[in-house]
C-alpha cells in the first residue's frame, strides 16, 4: 500500500508544486502525492520551467485548495513554509506533520532562484525517500505478551477491543455511544490499545476509524478468537446500544 503525502505551502504556486512533481518523479511507485495551498493562486511559469528543464513532467500540475483535500486520509502532511505551518495547525489528523522551510522564490522572479529552490527541495526529498521507502514494507511489530496482556487486562479496553473486532471498525463517537462513556476516556483507552499494537487507525472524511491491527500475529488472533467466544456478555449491551445509535456515521465497512 502506497503512503500518501500532501505538500502544503501558502500559494501552492512554486515550492509545494515542485515537491509534488519531484516526489512523483522520484518515487511514484512508493508514494501517492499531492500538493495544496492555504491560499492557492496558480502555478508560477518559472516553477514549471525549471521542472521541465530538469526533465520532470508537469502535465496536470495545478494549484489546489487545502480545504478540498484535508478530509482525505494522508500519512504525512509536509509544509514548506512557516506561514503554512502556522496556518495548518493539526490538519489531516492522524497524519504525521512535518515542517520544512524553504525561502519563497516567487518575489525574486529569477530563474536562478527557482532552480536553486528546486535543487534544495530535491535534496530534502531524496533524504525523505531514503528513510521512508524502507518503511513501506510495514515492519513487523514485536508483540511482547506481557505488554499485550497488560493492555487487555482493563475491562473497558478488552470490551472495546472485542467490539471493534466484532464490528470490523469503529470511530470514537460510536464507541462513546456504545459504552455510554465520555470521549476523553474512550480516546485514552484507544490510544493505549494502539500503542500496544492491537489497533490501527484510518481517516475517512471527518472520522478516524479504529480496527484490529493487520500485523497481529497468529497466536494473538487465536487468543482474541477464544476470548470473544467466551466473553460475549462483555459487549452484548454495547452491541444493542450501537445498533440503536441515531445518526451513526455511514461508511463502507471493511
Coordinates of N, CA and C in Angstrom, one line a residue:
X1 N 0.8 -1.2 0.0 CA 0.0 0.0 0.0 C 0.9 1.3 0.0
X2 N 0.6 2.2 -0.9 CA 1.4 3.4 -1.0 C 1.1 4.3 0.1
X3 N 2.1 5.0 0.6 CA 1.9 6.0 1.6 C 1.5 7.3 0.9
X4 N 0.6 8.1 1.5 CA 0.0 9.3 0.9 C 0.6 10.5 1.5
X5 N 1.2 11.4 0.7 CA 2.0 12.6 1.1 C 1.3 13.8 0.5
X6 N 1.0 14.8 1.4 CA 0.5 16.1 1.0 C 1.5 17.2 1.3
X7 N 1.9 17.9 0.3 CA 2.8 19.0 0.5 C 1.9 20.3 0.5
X8 N 2.2 21.2 1.5 CA 1.4 22.4 1.6 C 2.3 23.6 1.8
X9 N 2.0 24.7 1.0 CA 2.5 26.0 1.2 C 1.4 27.0 1.0
X10 N 1.7 28.3 1.1 CA 0.6 29.3 1.1 C -0.1 29.3 -0.3
X11 N 0.7 29.6 -1.3 CA 0.0 29.8 -2.6 C -0.1 28.6 -3.5
X12 N 0.7 27.5 -3.2 CA 0.7 26.3 -4.0 C 1.0 26.7 -5.4
X13 N 2.0 27.6 -5.6 CA 2.3 28.0 -6.9 C 3.8 27.6 -7.3
X14 N 4.6 27.3 -6.3 CA 6.0 27.1 -6.6 C 6.5 25.9 -5.8
X15 N 6.8 26.2 -4.5 CA 7.5 25.2 -3.7 C 6.8 23.9 -3.5
X16 N 5.5 23.9 -3.2 CA 4.8 22.7 -2.9 C 4.5 22.0 -4.3
X17 N 4.3 22.7 -5.3 CA 4.1 22.1 -6.7 C 5.4 21.4 -7.1
X18 N 6.6 22.1 -6.9 CA 7.8 21.4 -7.2 C 8.0 20.1 -6.4
X19 N 7.7 20.2 -5.1 CA 7.8 19.0 -4.3 C 6.9 17.9 -4.8
X20 N 5.7 18.2 -5.1 CA 4.7 17.2 -5.7 C 5.3 16.5 -6.9
X21 N 5.8 17.4 -7.8 CA 6.3 16.8 -9.1 C 7.6 16.0 -8.9
X22 N 8.4 16.5 -8.0 CA 9.7 15.8 -7.7 C 9.4 14.4 -7.1
X23 N 8.6 14.4 -6.0 CA 8.4 13.1 -5.4 C 7.7 12.1 -6.3
X24 N 6.8 12.6 -7.1 CA 6.1 11.7 -8.1 C 7.1 11.2 -9.1
X25 N 8.0 12.0 -9.5 CA 9.0 11.5 -10.4 C 10.0 10.6 -9.8
X26 N 10.4 10.9 -8.6 CA 11.5 10.1 -7.9 C 11.0 8.8 -7.3
X27 N 9.8 8.8 -6.8 CA 9.3 7.6 -6.0 C 7.8 7.4 -6.1
X28 N 7.3 7.6 -7.3 CA 5.9 7.5 -7.5 C 5.4 6.1 -7.3
X29 N 6.3 5.1 -7.4 CA 5.9 3.7 -7.2 C 5.6 3.4 -5.7
X30 N 6.2 4.3 -4.8 CA 6.1 4.1 -3.4 C 5.1 5.0 -2.7
X31 N 4.8 6.2 -3.3 CA 4.0 7.2 -2.7 C 2.9 7.7 -3.6
X32 N 1.8 8.0 -3.0 CA 0.8 8.8 -3.7 C 1.0 10.3 -3.2
X33 N 1.1 11.2 -4.0 CA 1.5 12.6 -3.6 C 0.6 13.6 -4.2
X34 N 0.3 14.7 -3.5 CA -0.4 15.8 -4.0 C 0.1 17.1 -3.2
X35 N -0.3 18.2 -3.7 CA 0.0 19.5 -3.0 C -1.2 20.3 -2.9
X36 N -1.1 21.3 -2.0 CA -2.2 22.2 -1.9 C -1.7 23.5 -1.2
X37 N -2.6 24.5 -1.2 CA -2.2 25.8 -0.6 C -3.3 26.3 0.3
X38 N -2.9 27.1 1.3 CA -3.9 27.7 2.3 C -4.6 28.8 1.6
X39 N -3.9 29.4 0.6 CA -4.5 30.5 -0.2 C -4.0 30.3 -1.6
X40 N -4.4 29.3 -2.4 CA -3.8 29.0 -3.7 C -4.0 30.1 -4.7
X41 N -3.1 30.2 -5.6 CA -3.2 31.1 -6.7 C -3.2 30.3 -8.0
X42 N -2.0 30.3 -8.7 CA -1.9 29.4 -9.9 C -0.4 29.1 -10.1
X43 N -0.1 28.1 -10.8 CA 1.4 27.7 -10.9 C 2.2 28.8 -11.5
X44 N 3.3 29.1 -10.9 CA 4.2 30.1 -11.4 C 4.9 29.6 -12.7
X45 N 4.9 30.3 -13.8 CA 5.5 29.9 -15.0 C 7.0 29.4 -14.8
X46 N 7.7 30.1 -14.0 CA 9.1 29.8 -13.8 C 9.3 28.5 -13.0
X47 N 8.4 28.2 -12.1 CA 8.4 26.9 -11.4 C 8.2 25.7 -12.4
X48 N 7.3 25.9 -13.3 CA 7.0 24.9 -14.3 C 8.2 24.8 -15.3
X49 N 8.9 25.9 -15.6 CA 10.0 25.9 -16.5 C 11.2 25.1 -15.9
X50 N 11.5 25.4 -14.6 CA 12.7 24.7 -14.1 C 12.4 23.2 -13.9
X51 N 11.2 22.8 -13.7 CA 10.8 21.4 -13.6 C 11.0 20.8 -15.0
X52 N 10.5 21.4 -16.0 CA 10.6 20.9 -17.4 C 12.1 20.8 -17.8
X53 N 12.9 21.8 -17.4 CA 14.3 21.7 -17.8 C 15.0 20.6 -17.0
X54 N 14.5 20.2 -15.9 CA 15.1 19.0 -15.2 C 14.5 17.7 -15.7
X55 N 13.7 17.8 -16.7 CA 13.1 16.5 -17.2 C 12.0 15.9 -16.4
X56 N 11.3 16.8 -15.7 CA 10.2 16.3 -14.8 C 8.9 16.8 -15.4
X57 N 8.0 15.8 -15.5 CA 6.7 16.1 -16.2 C 5.9 17.1 -15.3
X58 N 5.2 18.0 -16.0 CA 4.4 19.0 -15.3 C 2.9 18.9 -15.8
X59 N 2.6 17.9 -16.7 CA 1.2 17.7 -17.2 C 0.3 17.6 -16.0
X60 N -0.8 18.3 -16.0 CA -1.8 18.2 -14.9 C -1.4 18.9 -13.6
X61 N -0.2 19.4 -13.5 CA 0.2 20.1 -12.3 C -0.6 21.4 -12.1
X62 N -1.4 21.5 -11.0 CA -2.2 22.7 -10.9 C -2.3 23.0 -9.4
X63 N -2.6 24.3 -9.1 CA -2.8 24.7 -7.7 C -4.1 24.3 -7.1
X64 N -4.1 23.9 -5.9 CA -5.3 23.3 -5.2 C -5.5 23.9 -3.9
X65 N -6.8 23.9 -3.5 CA -7.2 24.5 -2.2 C -7.0 23.4 -1.1
X66 N -6.4 23.7 0.0 CA -6.2 22.8 1.1 C -7.5 22.2 1.6
X67 N -8.5 23.1 1.7 CA -9.8 22.7 2.2 C -10.4 21.5 1.4
X68 N -10.0 21.4 0.1 CA -10.6 20.4 -0.7 C -9.9 19.0 -0.5
X69 N -8.8 19.0 0.1 CA -8.0 17.8 0.3 C -7.9 17.3 1.7
X70 N -8.1 18.2 2.7 CA -7.7 17.9 4.1 C -8.6 16.8 4.7
X71 N -9.8 16.5 4.1 CA -10.6 15.5 4.7 C -10.2 14.1 4.2
X72 N -9.3 14.0 3.2 CA -8.8 12.7 2.8 C -7.8 12.2 3.8
X73 N -7.5 10.9 3.6 CA -6.5 10.3 4.5 C -5.2 10.6 3.9
X74 N -4.3 11.1 4.8 CA -2.9 11.4 4.5 C -2.0 10.8 5.5
X75 N -0.9 10.1 5.1 CA 0.1 9.6 6.1 C 1.0 10.7 6.6
X76 N 1.4 11.6 5.7 CA 2.3 12.7 6.0 C 1.7 14.0 5.4
X77 N 1.7 15.1 6.2 CA 1.5 16.4 5.7 C 2.8 17.2 5.9
X78 N 3.4 17.7 4.8 CA 4.6 18.4 4.9 C 4.4 19.8 4.4
X79 N 4.7 20.7 5.3 CA 4.6 22.2 5.0 C 5.9 22.6 4.6
X80 N 6.0 23.6 3.6 CA 7.2 24.1 3.1 C 7.5 25.5 3.4
X81 N 6.7 26.1 4.3 CA 7.0 27.5 4.7 C 6.4 27.7 6.1
X82 N 6.9 28.6 6.8 CA 6.5 28.9 8.2 C 5.0 29.3 8.2
X83 N 4.6 30.1 7.3 CA 3.2 30.6 7.2 C 2.2 29.5 7.1
X84 N 2.5 28.5 6.2 CA 1.6 27.4 6.0 C 1.6 26.5 7.3
X85 N 2.8 26.3 7.9 CA 2.9 25.5 9.1 C 2.1 26.1 10.2
X86 N 2.1 27.4 10.4 CA 1.3 28.1 11.4 C -0.2 28.1 11.1
X87 N -0.6 28.2 9.8 CA -2.0 28.2 9.4 C -2.6 26.8 9.4
X88 N -1.8 25.8 9.1 CA -2.3 24.5 9.0 C -2.7 23.9 10.4
X89 N -1.9 24.2 11.4 CA -2.1 23.6 12.7 C -2.0 22.1 12.7
X90 N -3.1 21.5 13.0 CA -3.1 20.0 13.1 C -4.1 19.4 12.1
X91 N -4.0 19.9 10.8 CA -5.0 19.4 9.8 C -4.6 18.0 9.4
X92 N -5.6 17.3 8.9 CA -5.4 16.0 8.3 C -5.0 14.9 9.4
X93 N -5.4 15.1 10.6 CA -5.1 14.1 11.6 C -5.7 12.8 11.2
X94 N -5.0 11.6 11.5 CA -3.8 11.5 12.3 C -2.5 11.5 11.5
X95 N -2.5 12.3 10.4 CA -1.2 12.3 9.6 C -0.1 12.8 10.4
X96 N 1.1 12.4 10.1 CA 2.3 12.9 10.7 C 2.6 14.3 10.1
X97 N 2.8 15.3 10.9 CA 3.1 16.6 10.5 C 4.6 16.9 10.4
X98 N 5.1 17.3 9.3 CA 6.5 17.6 9.1 C 6.6 19.0 8.6
X99 N 7.5 19.8 9.1 CA 7.7 21.2 8.7 C 9.0 21.4 8.1
X100 N 9.0 21.7 6.8 CA 10.2 22.1 6.1 C 10.1 23.6 5.8
X101 N 11.2 24.3 5.6 CA 11.1 25.8 5.4 C 12.1 26.2 4.3
X102 N 11.5 26.5 3.2 CA 12.4 26.9 2.0 C 12.0 28.4 1.7
X103 N 12.9 29.3 1.4 CA 12.6 30.6 1.0 C 11.7 30.6 -0.3
X104 N 10.8 31.5 -0.3 CA 9.9 31.6 -1.5 C 10.6 32.2 -2.6
X105 N 10.7 31.5 -3.8 CA 11.5 32.0 -4.9 C 10.7 33.1 -5.7
X106 N 9.4 33.1 -5.5 CA 8.5 34.0 -6.3 C 8.9 35.5 -6.2
X107 N 9.1 36.1 -5.1 CA 9.4 37.5 -5.0 C 10.6 37.9 -5.9
X108 N 11.6 37.0 -6.0 CA 12.8 37.4 -6.8 C 12.5 37.3 -8.3
X109 N 11.6 36.4 -8.7 CA 11.2 36.2 -10.1 C 12.4 35.9 -11.0
X110 N 13.4 35.3 -10.4 CA 14.7 35.0 -11.1 C 14.8 33.5 -11.4
X111 N 15.2 33.1 -12.6 CA 15.3 31.7 -12.9 C 16.3 31.0 -12.0
X112 N 17.4 31.7 -11.7 CA 18.5 31.1 -10.8 C 17.9 30.7 -9.4
X113 N 17.0 31.6 -8.9 CA 16.4 31.3 -7.6 C 15.5 30.2 -7.6
X114 N 14.7 30.1 -8.7 CA 13.8 28.9 -8.8 C 14.6 27.6 -9.0
X115 N 15.7 27.7 -9.8 CA 16.5 26.5 -10.0 C 17.1 26.0 -8.7
X116 N 17.6 27.0 -7.8 CA 18.2 26.7 -6.6 C 17.2 26.0 -5.6
X117 N 16.0 26.6 -5.6 CA 14.9 26.1 -4.7 C 14.6 24.6 -5.1
X118 N 14.5 24.4 -6.4 CA 14.2 23.0 -6.9 C 15.3 22.1 -6.5
X119 N 16.6 22.5 -6.6 CA 17.7 21.7 -6.2 C 17.6 21.3 -4.7
X120 N 17.3 22.4 -3.8 CA 17.3 22.1 -2.4 C 16.1 21.2 -2.0
X121 N 15.0 21.4 -2.6 CA 13.8 20.6 -2.3 C 14.1 19.1 -2.8
X122 N 14.8 19.0 -3.9 CA 15.1 17.6 -4.4 C 16.0 16.9 -3.4
X123 N 17.0 17.6 -2.8 CA 17.9 17.0 -1.9 C 17.1 16.6 -0.6
X124 N 16.2 17.4 -0.2 CA 15.4 17.1 1.0 C 14.5 15.8 0.7
X125 N 13.9 15.8 -0.4 CA 13.1 14.7 -0.8 C 13.9 13.4 -0.9
X126 N 15.1 13.5 -1.4 CA 15.9 12.4 -1.6 C 16.2 11.7 -0.2
X127 N 16.4 12.6 0.8 CA 16.6 12.0 2.2 C 15.3 11.4 2.7
X128 N 14.2 12.1 2.4 CA 12.9 11.6 2.9 C 12.6 10.2 2.3
X129 N 12.8 10.1 1.0 CA 12.5 8.8 0.4 C 13.5 7.7 0.8
X130 N 14.7 8.1 1.1 CA 15.7 7.1 1.5 C 15.3 6.5 2.9
X131 N 14.8 7.3 3.7 CA 14.3 6.9 5.1 C 13.0 6.1 5.0
X132 N 12.1 6.7 4.3 CA 10.7 6.2 4.4 C 10.4 5.0 3.4
X133 N 11.1 4.9 2.3 CA 10.9 3.8 1.4 C 11.2 2.5 2.2
X134 N 12.1 2.5 3.1 CA 12.5 1.3 3.9 C 11.3 0.9 4.8
X135 N 10.4 1.8 5.1 CA 9.3 1.6 6.0 C 8.0 1.1 5.3
X136 N 8.0 1.3 3.9 CA 6.7 1.0 3.2 C 6.4 -0.5 3.3
X137 N 7.3 -1.3 3.6 CA 7.0 -2.7 3.8 C 6.4 -3.1 5.1
X138 N 6.0 -2.1 5.9 CA 5.4 -2.3 7.2 C 6.2 -3.2 8.1
X139 N 7.2 -2.7 8.7 CA 8.0 -3.5 9.6 C 7.1 -4.2 10.7
X140 N 7.4 -5.5 10.9 CA 6.5 -6.2 11.9 C 6.7 -5.6 13.3
X141 N 5.6 -5.5 14.0 CA 5.7 -5.1 15.4 C 6.1 -6.3 16.3
X142 N 6.9 -6.0 17.3 CA 7.3 -7.0 18.2 C 6.2 -7.1 19.3
X143 N 5.4 -8.1 19.3 CA 4.4 -8.3 20.3 C 4.9 -9.0 21.6
X144 N 5.1 -8.2 22.6 CA 5.5 -8.7 23.9 C 4.3 -9.2 24.6
X145 N 4.2 -10.5 25.0 CA 2.9 -11.0 25.6 C 2.6 -10.2 26.9
X146 N 3.6 -9.8 27.7 CA 3.3 -9.1 28.9 C 2.7 -7.8 28.6
X147 N 3.2 -7.0 27.6 CA 2.6 -5.7 27.3 C 1.2 -5.9 26.7
X148 N 1.0 -6.9 25.9 CA -0.3 -7.2 25.2 C -1.3 -7.5 26.3
X149 N -1.0 -8.4 27.2 CA -2.0 -8.8 28.2 C -2.2 -7.7 29.2
X150 N -1.2 -6.9 29.4 CA -1.4 -5.7 30.3 C -2.4 -4.8 29.7
X151 N -2.3 -4.6 28.4 CA -3.2 -3.6 27.7 C -4.6 -4.2 27.7
X152 N -4.8 -5.5 27.6 CA -6.1 -6.1 27.6 C -6.7 -6.4 29.0
X153 N -5.9 -6.2 30.0 CA -6.3 -6.5 31.4 C -7.4 -5.6 31.9
X154 N -7.5 -4.4 31.4 CA -8.6 -3.5 31.8 C -9.9 -3.9 31.1
X155 N -11.0 -3.9 31.9 CA -12.2 -4.4 31.3 C -12.8 -3.5 30.2
X156 N -12.6 -2.2 30.3 CA -13.1 -1.3 29.3 C -12.3 -1.6 28.0
X157 N -11.0 -1.6 28.1 CA -10.2 -1.8 26.9 C -10.5 -3.1 26.2
X158 N -10.6 -4.2 27.0 CA -10.9 -5.5 26.5 C -12.3 -5.5 25.8
X159 N -13.3 -4.8 26.4 CA -14.6 -4.8 25.8 C -14.6 -4.0 24.5
X160 N -13.8 -2.8 24.5 CA -13.7 -2.0 23.3 C -13.0 -2.8 22.2
X161 N -12.0 -3.6 22.5 CA -11.3 -4.4 21.5 C -12.2 -5.4 20.9
X162 N -12.9 -6.1 21.8 CA -13.8 -7.1 21.3 C -15.0 -6.5 20.4
X163 N -15.4 -5.4 20.8 CA -16.5 -4.7 20.0 C -15.9 -4.3 18.6
X164 N -14.7 -3.8 18.6 CA -14.1 -3.4 17.3 C -13.9 -4.6 16.5
X165 N -13.4 -5.7 17.1 CA -13.3 -7.0 16.4 C -14.6 -7.4 15.8
X166 N -15.7 -7.3 16.5 CA -17.0 -7.7 16.1 C -17.5 -6.9 14.9
X167 N -17.3 -5.6 15.0 CA -17.8 -4.6 14.0 C -16.8 -4.3 12.9
X168 N -15.6 -4.9 13.0 CA -14.5 -4.7 12.0 C -13.8 -3.3 12.1
X169 N -14.6 -2.2 12.3 CA -14.0 -0.9 12.5 C -15.1 0.0 13.1
X170 N -14.6 0.9 14.0 CA -15.5 1.8 14.7 C -14.7 3.1 14.9
X171 N -15.5 4.2 15.0 CA -14.9 5.5 15.3 C -15.2 5.8 16.8
X172 N -14.6 6.9 17.3 CA -14.7 7.2 18.7 C -16.1 7.5 19.1
X173 N -16.9 8.2 18.2 CA -18.2 8.6 18.6 C -19.1 7.3 18.7
X174 N -18.9 6.3 17.9 CA -19.6 5.0 18.0 C -19.3 4.3 19.3
X175 N -18.0 4.3 19.7 CA -17.6 3.7 20.9 C -18.1 4.4 22.1
X176 N -18.2 5.8 22.0 CA -18.7 6.6 23.1 C -20.2 6.3 23.3
X177 N -20.9 6.1 22.3 CA -22.3 5.8 22.4 C -22.5 4.4 22.9
X178 N -21.7 3.4 22.3 CA -21.9 2.0 22.7 C -21.7 1.7 24.2
X179 N -20.7 2.4 24.7 CA -20.4 2.2 26.1 C -20.9 3.3 27.1
X180 N -21.6 4.3 26.5 CA -22.1 5.4 27.3 C -21.0 6.0 28.1
X181 N -19.9 6.2 27.5 CA -18.6 6.7 28.2 C -18.2 8.1 27.6
X182 N -17.6 8.9 28.4 CA -17.1 10.2 27.8 C -16.0 10.0 26.8
X183 N -15.9 10.9 25.9 CA -15.0 10.8 24.8 C -13.5 10.8 25.2
X184 N -13.1 11.6 26.2 CA -11.7 11.6 26.7 C -11.3 10.2 27.2
X185 N -12.2 9.5 27.9 CA -11.9 8.2 28.4 C -11.8 7.2 27.3
X186 N -12.7 7.3 26.3 CA -12.6 6.3 25.1 C -11.3 6.6 24.4
X187 N -11.0 7.8 24.1 CA -9.8 8.1 23.3 C -8.5 7.7 24.1
X188 N -8.5 7.9 25.4 CA -7.3 7.5 26.2 C -7.1 6.0 26.1
X189 N -8.2 5.2 26.3 CA -8.0 3.7 26.2 C -7.7 3.2 24.8
X190 N -8.3 3.9 23.8 CA -7.9 3.5 22.4 C -6.4 3.8 22.1
X191 N -5.9 4.9 22.7 CA -4.5 5.2 22.5 C -3.6 4.1 23.1
X192 N -4.0 3.6 24.2 CA -3.3 2.5 24.9 C -3.3 1.2 24.0
X193 N -4.4 0.9 23.4 CA -4.5 -0.3 22.6 C -3.7 -0.1 21.3
X194 N -3.7 1.1 20.8 CA -3.0 1.4 19.6 C -1.5 1.3 19.8
X195 N -1.0 1.9 20.9 CA 0.4 1.9 21.3 C 0.9 0.5 21.5
X196 N 0.0 -0.4 22.0 CA 0.5 -1.8 22.2 C 0.4 -2.7 20.9
X197 N 0.0 -2.0 19.8 CA 0.0 -2.7 18.5 C -1.3 -3.5 18.2
X198 N -2.3 -3.4 19.1 CA -3.5 -4.1 18.9 C -4.5 -3.4 17.9
X199 N -4.4 -2.1 17.8 CA -5.3 -1.4 16.9 C -4.5 -0.6 15.9
X200 N -5.1 -0.3 14.8 CA -4.6 0.7 13.8 C -5.7 1.6 13.4
X201 N -5.4 2.8 12.8 CA -6.3 3.8 12.5 C -6.3 4.1 11.0
X202 N -7.5 4.6 10.6 CA -7.6 5.1 9.2 C -8.6 6.2 9.2
X203 N -8.2 7.4 8.6 CA -9.1 8.5 8.5 C -10.0 8.4 7.2
X204 N -11.3 8.5 7.4 CA -12.2 8.6 6.3 C -13.1 9.8 6.5
X205 N -12.9 10.8 5.7 CA -13.6 12.0 5.8 C -13.3 12.7 7.2
X206 N -14.3 13.0 8.0 CA -14.0 13.7 9.2 C -13.8 12.7 10.4
X207 N -13.9 11.4 10.1 CA -13.8 10.4 11.2 C -12.6 9.6 11.1
X208 N -12.0 9.3 12.3 CA -10.9 8.3 12.4 C -11.4 7.0 12.9
X209 N -11.2 6.0 12.1 CA -11.7 4.6 12.4 C -10.6 3.7 13.0
X210 N -11.0 3.0 14.0 CA -10.1 2.0 14.6 C -10.5 0.6 14.2
X211 N -9.5 -0.2 13.9 CA -9.7 -1.6 13.5 C -8.5 -2.4 14.1
X212 N -8.7 -3.8 14.1 CA -7.6 -4.6 14.6 C -6.4 -4.4 13.7
X213 N -5.2 -4.3 14.3 CA -4.0 -4.2 13.5 C -3.8 -5.4 12.6
X214 N -3.5 -5.2 11.4 CA -3.4 -6.3 10.4 C -2.1 -7.1 10.7
X215 N -1.2 -6.5 11.5 CA 0.1 -7.2 11.8 C 0.0 -8.1 13.0
X216 N -1.2 -8.2 13.7 CA -1.4 -9.1 14.8 C -1.0 -10.5 14.5
X217 N -0.1 -11.1 15.3 CA 0.4 -12.5 15.0 C -0.7 -13.5 15.2
X218 N -0.5 -14.7 14.6 CA -1.5 -15.8 14.7 C -1.8 -16.1 16.1
X219 N -0.8 -16.2 17.0 CA -1.1 -16.6 18.4 C -2.0 -15.6 19.1
X220 N -1.9 -14.4 18.7 CA -2.7 -13.4 19.3 C -4.1 -13.4 18.7
X221 N -4.2 -13.7 17.4 CA -5.5 -13.8 16.8 C -6.3 -14.9 17.5
X222 N -5.6 -16.1 17.8 CA -6.3 -17.2 18.5 C -6.7 -16.8 19.8
X223 N -5.9 -16.0 20.5 CA -6.3 -15.5 21.9 C -7.6 -14.7 21.8
X224 N -7.6 -13.8 20.8 CA -8.8 -12.9 20.7 C -10.0 -13.7 20.3
X225 N -9.8 -14.7 19.4 CA -11.0 -15.5 19.0 C -11.5 -16.3 20.2
X226 N -10.7 -16.9 21.0 CA -11.1 -17.6 22.2 C -11.8 -16.7 23.2
X227 N -11.2 -15.5 23.4 CA -11.8 -14.5 24.3 C -13.1 -14.1 23.8
X228 N -13.3 -13.8 22.5 CA -14.6 -13.4 22.0 C -15.6 -14.5 22.2
X229 N -15.2 -15.8 22.0 CA -16.2 -16.9 22.1 C -16.7 -17.1 23.6
X230 N -15.8 -16.7 24.5 CA -16.2 -16.8 25.9 C -16.7 -15.5 26.6
X231 N -16.4 -14.4 25.9 CA -16.7 -13.1 26.5 C -17.8 -12.3 25.9
X232 N -18.8 -13.0 25.3 CA -19.8 -12.3 24.6 C -20.6 -11.3 25.5
X233 N -20.8 -11.7 26.7 CA -21.5 -10.9 27.6 C -20.9 -9.5 27.8
X234 N -19.6 -9.4 27.6 CA -18.9 -8.1 27.8 C -19.3 -7.1 26.9
X235 N -19.8 -7.5 25.7 CA -20.2 -6.5 24.7 C -21.6 -6.5 24.3
X236 N -22.4 -7.4 24.9 CA -23.8 -7.6 24.5 C -24.6 -6.3 24.6
X237 N -24.4 -5.6 25.7 CA -25.2 -4.3 25.9 C -24.6 -3.2 25.0
X238 N -23.3 -3.2 24.7 CA -22.7 -2.3 23.8 C -23.2 -2.5 22.4
X239 N -23.4 -3.7 22.0 CA -23.9 -4.0 20.7 C -25.3 -3.5 20.5
X240 N -26.1 -3.7 21.6 CA -27.5 -3.2 21.5 C -27.5 -1.7 21.4
X241 N -26.7 -1.0 22.2 CA -26.7 0.5 22.1 C -26.2 1.0 20.7
X242 N -25.2 0.3 20.2 CA -24.7 0.6 18.9 C -25.7 0.5 17.8
X243 N -26.4 -0.6 17.9 CA -27.5 -0.9 16.9 C -28.6 0.1 16.9
X244 N -28.8 0.7 18.1 CA -29.9 1.7 18.2 C -29.4 3.2 18.1
X245 N -28.1 3.3 17.8 CA -27.5 4.7 17.7 C -28.1 5.5 16.5
X246 N -28.6 6.7 16.8 CA -29.1 7.6 15.8 C -27.9 8.3 15.2
X247 N -28.1 8.7 13.9 CA -27.1 9.4 13.1 C -25.7 8.8 13.2
X248 N -25.7 7.5 13.1 CA -24.4 6.8 13.1 C -23.7 7.1 11.8
X249 N -22.4 7.4 11.9 CA -21.6 7.6 10.7 C -21.8 6.5 9.7
X250 N -22.0 6.9 8.4 CA -22.1 5.9 7.4 C -20.8 5.7 6.6
X251 N -20.3 4.5 6.6 CA -19.0 4.2 6.0 C -19.1 2.8 5.5
X252 N -18.4 2.5 4.4 CA -18.3 1.2 3.9 C -17.4 0.4 4.8
X253 N -18.0 -0.7 5.4 CA -17.3 -1.5 6.4 C -16.3 -2.4 5.7
X254 N -15.1 -2.6 6.3 CA -14.1 -3.4 5.7 C -14.5 -4.9 5.6

